Structures are given as C-alpha cells and as structure tokens.
C-alpha cells in the first residue's frame, strides 16, 4: 500500500541530460531529438525505490511540435524502468507545472528550473533542485543521487 505522498519529477534535465547539449533549445524543434538524449545514470533505480512506497509522477513540459510526446514515451521505455513511476503528465509548454499537480496531496517536485519550484512552493509542495550546470540558492541541491532518497525520507517524516 502506497502512502499517499507524491514525488513529482521533471524529465528533461532531470531524468535525462538535456543540459549536456548547449544547443538543446534549438535542437529540440527537430523531429527525433528527444529520442537520444543521454539518461542520468542511476536515476531509474532511485525513483524505483521511491515509487515502491509513494507515487512518482513524471511532470514534463512539451513543446508545440508533432511527435514530442511519442518521442518522450519511447525514450522513457528505453531508459527508465516502468516500476520507477506511477504516471506521466505532459504539460503544454506555455502552462505552469503547478497547474497540473494534485494540491491536496503532500508532495515534492524535483526540477532543474527554480521558477517551477517557486510555483510548486505556492501550493505547499517541497522543492528539490537538480542540475549539472547550476546551483540553487533557494532549494536543496542534489549533489549525488543518494541526496534524492535522503531528502525524500526527510520530507516524508514531516507527514508522519
């Protein structure tokens, strides 16, 4: 039985190494781009541990290009265990992720954009920042994958 807690995670820049391509914001408009982004090594294992006791929901923005959600689904099937998440929510690029979160459940959002974490915080969600290029001054930073599990366990304890 799961505990009713939701662990939201971004996809691009979190599950994968989107930031490793310095031209990603241009290249993402090319068909097939999302199929071959390198996976963040070990992320699937950590999420599988969390999903065993809570709900991991992938919350990913999608640009307005035909085929993007299909590419992301294929990427997920190749790189992330189906046991590592309970659901996927694709958010239109011009909308806020927080609009698609279940505000009546305690939750964490792991993201590489502080503005997404700021919106999440307004709904009572805890933020966890992960990036290979930046450091957050406002949110807990993931320095190694075990930090994800540690922060998750700390927040879970707040809810008894």
PDB file of C-alpha atoms in Angstrom:
ATOM      1  CA  UNK A   1       0.000   0.000   0.000  1.00  0.00           C
ATOM      2  CA  UNK A   2       1.413   3.371  -1.013  1.00  0.00           C
ATOM      3  CA  UNK A   3       1.487   6.203   1.489  1.00  0.00           C
ATOM      4  CA  UNK A   4      -0.389   8.918  -0.473  1.00  0.00           C
ATOM      5  CA  UNK A   5       2.682  11.096  -0.959  1.00  0.00           C
ATOM      6  CA  UNK A   6       3.553  12.283  -4.483  1.00  0.00           C
ATOM      7  CA  UNK A   7       7.097  12.688  -5.760  1.00  0.00           C
ATOM      8  CA  UNK A   8       6.917  14.707  -8.970  1.00  0.00           C
ATOM      9  CA  UNK A   9       9.947  14.729 -11.218  1.00  0.00           C
ATOM     10  CA  UNK A  10      10.763  16.691 -14.319  1.00  0.00           C
ATOM     11  CA  UNK A  11      12.092  14.758 -17.295  1.00  0.00           C
ATOM     12  CA  UNK A  12      14.367  16.981 -19.396  1.00  0.00           C
ATOM     13  CA  UNK A  13      17.471  17.921 -17.423  1.00  0.00           C
ATOM     14  CA  UNK A  14      16.463  15.655 -14.529  1.00  0.00           C
ATOM     15  CA  UNK A  15      15.862  12.118 -15.803  1.00  0.00           C
ATOM     16  CA  UNK A  16      17.977  12.862 -18.839  1.00  0.00           C
ATOM     17  CA  UNK A  17      20.965  15.090 -19.540  1.00  0.00           C
ATOM     18  CA  UNK A  18      19.116  17.659 -21.663  1.00  0.00           C
ATOM     19  CA  UNK A  19      21.548  20.354 -20.464  1.00  0.00           C
ATOM     20  CA  UNK A  20      24.518  18.436 -21.902  1.00  0.00           C
ATOM     21  CA  UNK A  21      23.571  19.792 -25.348  1.00  0.00           C
ATOM     22  CA  UNK A  22      24.343  23.516 -25.313  1.00  0.00           C
ATOM     23  CA  UNK A  23      22.046  23.918 -28.333  1.00  0.00           C
ATOM     24  CA  UNK A  24      19.177  21.926 -26.843  1.00  0.00           C
ATOM     25  CA  UNK A  25      16.712  24.834 -27.004  1.00  0.00           C
ATOM     26  CA  UNK A  26      17.232  24.972 -30.780  1.00  0.00           C
ATOM     27  CA  UNK A  27      17.687  21.262 -31.445  1.00  0.00           C
ATOM     28  CA  UNK A  28      14.522  20.242 -29.597  1.00  0.00           C
ATOM     29  CA  UNK A  29      12.478  21.534 -32.527  1.00  0.00           C
ATOM     30  CA  UNK A  30      13.998  18.865 -34.809  1.00  0.00           C
ATOM     31  CA  UNK A  31      11.952  15.658 -35.177  1.00  0.00           C
ATOM     32  CA  UNK A  32      13.504  12.792 -33.221  1.00  0.00           C
ATOM     33  CA  UNK A  33      15.526  14.993 -30.887  1.00  0.00           C
ATOM     34  CA  UNK A  34      14.090  13.632 -27.629  1.00  0.00           C
ATOM     35  CA  UNK A  35      14.786  10.006 -28.596  1.00  0.00           C
ATOM     36  CA  UNK A  36      18.539  10.085 -28.000  1.00  0.00           C
ATOM     37  CA  UNK A  37      19.167  12.362 -25.016  1.00  0.00           C
ATOM     38  CA  UNK A  38      21.508  10.561 -22.590  1.00  0.00           C
ATOM     39  CA  UNK A  39      19.904   9.195 -19.408  1.00  0.00           C
ATOM     40  CA  UNK A  40      21.072  10.366 -15.982  1.00  0.00           C
ATOM     41  CA  UNK A  41      22.854   7.220 -14.855  1.00  0.00           C
ATOM     42  CA  UNK A  42      21.211   5.593 -11.813  1.00  0.00           C
ATOM     43  CA  UNK A  43      18.116   7.821 -11.708  1.00  0.00           C
ATOM     44  CA  UNK A  44      15.747   4.967 -12.529  1.00  0.00           C
ATOM     45  CA  UNK A  45      16.948   2.960  -9.507  1.00  0.00           C
ATOM     46  CA  UNK A  46      16.378   5.850  -7.076  1.00  0.00           C
ATOM     47  CA  UNK A  47      12.904   6.553  -8.437  1.00  0.00           C
ATOM     48  CA  UNK A  48      12.025   2.866  -8.253  1.00  0.00           C
ATOM     49  CA  UNK A  49      12.826   2.918  -4.514  1.00  0.00           C
ATOM     50  CA  UNK A  50      10.595   5.963  -4.013  1.00  0.00           C
ATOM     51  CA  UNK A  51       7.795   4.594  -6.204  1.00  0.00           C
ATOM     52  CA  UNK A  52       7.701   1.435  -4.097  1.00  0.00           C
ATOM     53  CA  UNK A  53       6.234   3.441  -1.220  1.00  0.00           C
ATOM     54  CA  UNK A  54       4.906   6.684  -2.788  1.00  0.00           C
ATOM     55  CA  UNK A  55       3.648   7.826  -6.169  1.00  0.00           C
ATOM     56  CA  UNK A  56       6.320   9.035  -8.583  1.00  0.00           C
ATOM     57  CA  UNK A  57       4.755  11.162 -11.297  1.00  0.00           C
ATOM     58  CA  UNK A  58       6.767  12.441 -14.228  1.00  0.00           C
ATOM     59  CA  UNK A  59       5.698  16.023 -14.900  1.00  0.00           C
ATOM     60  CA  UNK A  60       7.218  17.107 -18.208  1.00  0.00           C
ATOM     61  CA  UNK A  61       6.630  20.137 -20.379  1.00  0.00           C
ATOM     62  CA  UNK A  62       6.136  19.557 -24.091  1.00  0.00           C
ATOM     63  CA  UNK A  63       6.777  21.994 -26.899  1.00  0.00           C
ATOM     64  CA  UNK A  64       4.208  22.521 -29.617  1.00  0.00           C
ATOM     65  CA  UNK A  65       5.698  20.091 -32.147  1.00  0.00           C
ATOM     66  CA  UNK A  66       4.068  16.974 -33.520  1.00  0.00           C
ATOM     67  CA  UNK A  67       5.645  13.792 -32.161  1.00  0.00           C
ATOM     68  CA  UNK A  68       7.178  15.159 -28.947  1.00  0.00           C
ATOM     69  CA  UNK A  69       5.088  13.087 -26.514  1.00  0.00           C
ATOM     70  CA  UNK A  70       5.666   9.973 -28.623  1.00  0.00           C
ATOM     71  CA  UNK A  71       9.439  10.613 -28.581  1.00  0.00           C
ATOM     72  CA  UNK A  72       9.398  11.125 -24.814  1.00  0.00           C
ATOM     73  CA  UNK A  73       7.373   7.922 -24.290  1.00  0.00           C
ATOM     74  CA  UNK A  74       9.837   5.951 -26.421  1.00  0.00           C
ATOM     75  CA  UNK A  75      12.768   7.485 -24.521  1.00  0.00           C
ATOM     76  CA  UNK A  76      11.159   6.532 -21.204  1.00  0.00           C
ATOM     77  CA  UNK A  77      10.537   2.948 -22.314  1.00  0.00           C
ATOM     78  CA  UNK A  78      14.206   2.600 -23.317  1.00  0.00           C
ATOM     79  CA  UNK A  79      15.767   4.309 -20.290  1.00  0.00           C
ATOM     80  CA  UNK A  80      13.503   4.291 -17.219  1.00  0.00           C
ATOM     81  CA  UNK A  81      12.015   1.215 -15.573  1.00  0.00           C
ATOM     82  CA  UNK A  82       8.200   1.120 -15.642  1.00  0.00           C
ATOM     83  CA  UNK A  83       8.481   0.395 -11.895  1.00  0.00           C
ATOM     84  CA  UNK A  84      10.143   3.803 -11.386  1.00  0.00           C
ATOM     85  CA  UNK A  85       6.963   5.836 -11.890  1.00  0.00           C
ATOM     86  CA  UNK A  86       3.201   5.624 -11.458  1.00  0.00           C
ATOM     87  CA  UNK A  87       2.092   8.161 -14.047  1.00  0.00           C
ATOM     88  CA  UNK A  88       3.195  10.749 -16.608  1.00  0.00           C
ATOM     89  CA  UNK A  89       1.643  14.166 -17.037  1.00  0.00           C
ATOM     90  CA  UNK A  90       2.619  16.181 -20.097  1.00  0.00           C
ATOM     91  CA  UNK A  91       2.232  19.923 -19.570  1.00  0.00           C
ATOM     92  CA  UNK A  92       1.825  22.325 -22.501  1.00  0.00           C
ATOM     93  CA  UNK A  93       4.946  24.483 -22.745  1.00  0.00           C
ATOM     94  CA  UNK A  94       3.064  27.721 -22.066  1.00  0.00           C
ATOM     95  CA  UNK A  95       1.419  26.420 -18.867  1.00  0.00           C
ATOM     96  CA  UNK A  96       2.711  26.085 -15.301  1.00  0.00           C
ATOM     97  CA  UNK A  97       3.530  22.637 -13.973  1.00  0.00           C
ATOM     98  CA  UNK A  98       1.857  23.563 -10.694  1.00  0.00           C
ATOM     99  CA  UNK A  99      -1.484  23.778 -12.560  1.00  0.00           C
ATOM    100  CA  UNK A 100      -1.241  20.021 -13.145  1.00  0.00           C
ATOM    101  CA  UNK A 101      -0.267  18.987  -9.621  1.00  0.00           C
ATOM    102  CA  UNK A 102      -2.678  17.404  -7.147  1.00  0.00           C
ATOM    103  CA  UNK A 103      -2.608  20.111  -4.481  1.00  0.00           C
ATOM    104  CA  UNK A 104      -4.408  18.015  -1.867  1.00  0.00           C
ATOM    105  CA  UNK A 105      -1.526  15.529  -1.551  1.00  0.00           C
ATOM    106  CA  UNK A 106       1.775  16.273   0.195  1.00  0.00           C
ATOM    107  CA  UNK A 107       4.496  16.338  -2.429  1.00  0.00           C
ATOM    108  CA  UNK A 108       7.989  17.096  -3.677  1.00  0.00           C
ATOM    109  CA  UNK A 109       8.911  18.426  -7.111  1.00  0.00           C
ATOM    110  CA  UNK A 110      12.408  17.626  -8.386  1.00  0.00           C
ATOM    111  CA  UNK A 111      13.259  20.027 -11.193  1.00  0.00           C
ATOM    112  CA  UNK A 112      16.138  21.849 -12.871  1.00  0.00           C
ATOM    113  CA  UNK A 113      14.266  25.166 -13.051  1.00  0.00           C
ATOM    114  CA  UNK A 114      13.807  27.277  -9.926  1.00  0.00           C
ATOM    115  CA  UNK A 115      10.745  29.025 -11.394  1.00  0.00           C
ATOM    116  CA  UNK A 116       8.943  25.649 -11.477  1.00  0.00           C
ATOM    117  CA  UNK A 117       9.943  25.032  -7.864  1.00  0.00           C
ATOM    118  CA  UNK A 118       8.721  28.532  -6.907  1.00  0.00           C
ATOM    119  CA  UNK A 119       5.280  27.803  -8.413  1.00  0.00           C
ATOM    120  CA  UNK A 120       5.209  24.430  -6.681  1.00  0.00           C
ATOM    121  CA  UNK A 121       6.067  26.038  -3.330  1.00  0.00           C
ATOM    122  CA  UNK A 122       2.991  28.291  -3.599  1.00  0.00           C
ATOM    123  CA  UNK A 123       0.891  25.104  -3.467  1.00  0.00           C
ATOM    124  CA  UNK A 124       2.715  23.750  -0.411  1.00  0.00           C
ATOM    125  CA  UNK A 125       4.990  21.428  -2.382  1.00  0.00           C
ATOM    126  CA  UNK A 126       8.616  20.869  -1.342  1.00  0.00           C
ATOM    127  CA  UNK A 127      11.274  21.650  -3.957  1.00  0.00           C
ATOM    128  CA  UNK A 128      14.412  19.708  -4.838  1.00  0.00           C
ATOM    129  CA  UNK A 129      16.840  21.238  -7.337  1.00  0.00           C
ATOM    130  CA  UNK A 130      18.947  19.111  -9.678  1.00  0.00           C
ATOM    131  CA  UNK A 131      21.231  20.499 -12.381  1.00  0.00           C
ATOM    132  CA  UNK A 132      24.604  19.725 -13.859  1.00  0.00           C
ATOM    133  CA  UNK A 133      25.194  23.403 -14.666  1.00  0.00           C
ATOM    134  CA  UNK A 134      23.650  25.471 -11.866  1.00  0.00           C
ATOM    135  CA  UNK A 135      23.331  25.587  -8.087  1.00  0.00           C
ATOM    136  CA  UNK A 136      20.203  26.824  -6.330  1.00  0.00           C
ATOM    137  CA  UNK A 137      20.433  29.398  -3.571  1.00  0.00           C
ATOM    138  CA  UNK A 138      16.829  28.720  -2.503  1.00  0.00           C
ATOM    139  CA  UNK A 139      16.269  24.944  -2.686  1.00  0.00           C
ATOM    140  CA  UNK A 140      18.054  21.794  -1.593  1.00  0.00           C
ATOM    141  CA  UNK A 141      20.560  20.814  -4.287  1.00  0.00           C
ATOM    142  CA  UNK A 142      21.125  17.257  -5.458  1.00  0.00           C
ATOM    143  CA  UNK A 143      24.871  16.659  -5.436  1.00  0.00           C
ATOM    144  CA  UNK A 144      24.626  12.876  -5.814  1.00  0.00           C
ATOM    145  CA  UNK A 145      21.673  10.571  -6.437  1.00  0.00           C
ATOM    146  CA  UNK A 146      21.551   9.416  -2.820  1.00  0.00           C
ATOM    147  CA  UNK A 147      20.637  13.041  -1.907  1.00  0.00           C
ATOM    148  CA  UNK A 148      17.287  12.439  -3.647  1.00  0.00           C
ATOM    149  CA  UNK A 149      16.460   9.489  -1.398  1.00  0.00           C
ATOM    150  CA  UNK A 150      17.695  11.332   1.721  1.00  0.00           C
ATOM    151  CA  UNK A 151      15.575  14.425   1.033  1.00  0.00           C
ATOM    152  CA  UNK A 152      12.534  12.305   0.207  1.00  0.00           C
ATOM    153  CA  UNK A 153      12.853  10.448   3.535  1.00  0.00           C
ATOM    154  CA  UNK A 154      13.287  13.750   5.445  1.00  0.00           C
ATOM    155  CA  UNK A 155      10.136  15.230   3.906  1.00  0.00           C
ATOM    156  CA  UNK A 156       8.098  12.036   4.394  1.00  0.00           C
ATOM    157  CA  UNK A 157       8.870  12.188   8.126  1.00  0.00           C
ATOM    158  CA  UNK A 158       7.190  15.623   8.293  1.00  0.00           C
ATOM    159  CA  UNK A 159       3.903  13.925   7.450  1.00  0.00           C
ATOM    160  CA  UNK A 160       4.222  11.121   9.968  1.00  0.00           C
TER     161      UNK A 160
END
